Amino acid sequence: MENFSANSAKSFIGKNVNLHLKDGAVIINVELTRIRKGVGKNSLIEYTAMGNRKANRVPLRNVAWAEMLNRNIMQISRPKCL
């Protein structure tokens, strides 16, 4: 399996994904907004959580892989109030 790199991350920009980190943690249902390139291995992936405008960052070297989500499945049906 190949490493998650900036080239791999580019294909996920603007899409909802689960980010699987190398330490075993998972950041769920986030939208990748951009890649902030740094010097050497200091690149960061910038993401926003669902319903939140504040961007968070995680170092690219800490991400093991990204899992794309299907937004059609995640639509929430609201119960009708009587």
XYZ file of C-alpha atoms in Angstrom:
82
model
C 0.000 0.000 0.000
C 1.359 3.424 -0.887
C 1.696 6.299 1.561
C -0.855 9.098 1.718
C 0.805 12.057 0.003
C -0.062 15.540 -1.206
C -0.882 14.094 -4.636
C -3.284 11.603 -3.059
C -4.875 14.322 -0.935
C -5.527 16.559 -3.955
C -8.089 14.108 -5.284
C -10.140 14.462 -2.065
C -10.298 18.285 -1.927
C -13.916 19.477 -1.785
C -15.201 16.022 -0.815
C -16.428 14.582 2.479
C -14.082 11.988 3.921
C -13.085 10.134 7.062
C -9.404 10.739 7.823
C -7.668 7.704 9.303
C -4.568 8.741 11.250
C -1.468 6.629 11.810
C -2.062 6.473 15.568
C -5.393 4.700 14.975
C -7.679 7.721 15.473
C -10.324 8.611 12.899
C -11.568 12.121 12.147
C -15.059 11.513 10.815
C -17.178 13.342 8.257
C -14.966 16.287 7.344
C -14.578 18.186 4.084
C -11.024 18.681 2.861
C -10.595 22.322 1.912
C -6.940 22.661 0.913
C -3.357 21.532 1.330
C -0.935 23.963 2.908
C 2.496 23.192 1.570
C 5.412 23.643 3.914
C 9.133 23.150 3.789
C 10.098 19.480 3.625
C 7.588 17.258 5.423
C 5.687 20.124 7.086
C 2.667 20.058 4.772
C -0.747 20.363 6.426
C -4.191 19.192 5.374
C -6.879 21.753 6.129
C -10.414 20.495 6.774
C -13.752 21.706 8.108
C -16.167 19.672 10.158
C -19.752 19.184 9.011
C -21.744 22.325 9.873
C -18.681 24.248 11.080
C -16.880 27.073 9.302
C -13.664 27.015 11.325
C -10.864 25.229 9.500
C -8.672 22.767 11.368
C -5.322 21.386 10.273
C -3.534 18.076 10.646
C 0.013 17.313 9.444
C 0.017 15.319 6.226
C 2.558 12.869 7.633
C 0.079 11.858 10.386
C -2.608 10.728 7.917
C -2.560 7.042 6.962
C -5.421 7.152 4.442
C -8.725 8.846 3.613
C -12.079 7.153 3.069
C -14.534 8.963 0.798
C -18.134 9.199 2.039
C -21.338 9.008 0.033
C -23.449 12.037 0.994
C -26.641 10.486 -0.422
C -26.598 7.814 2.259
C -26.007 10.315 5.075
C -29.044 12.509 4.486
C -30.999 12.750 7.707
C -34.752 12.292 7.567
C -36.535 14.508 10.043
C -39.563 13.136 11.868
C -42.854 14.915 11.336
C -44.197 16.667 14.402
C -47.866 16.242 15.148
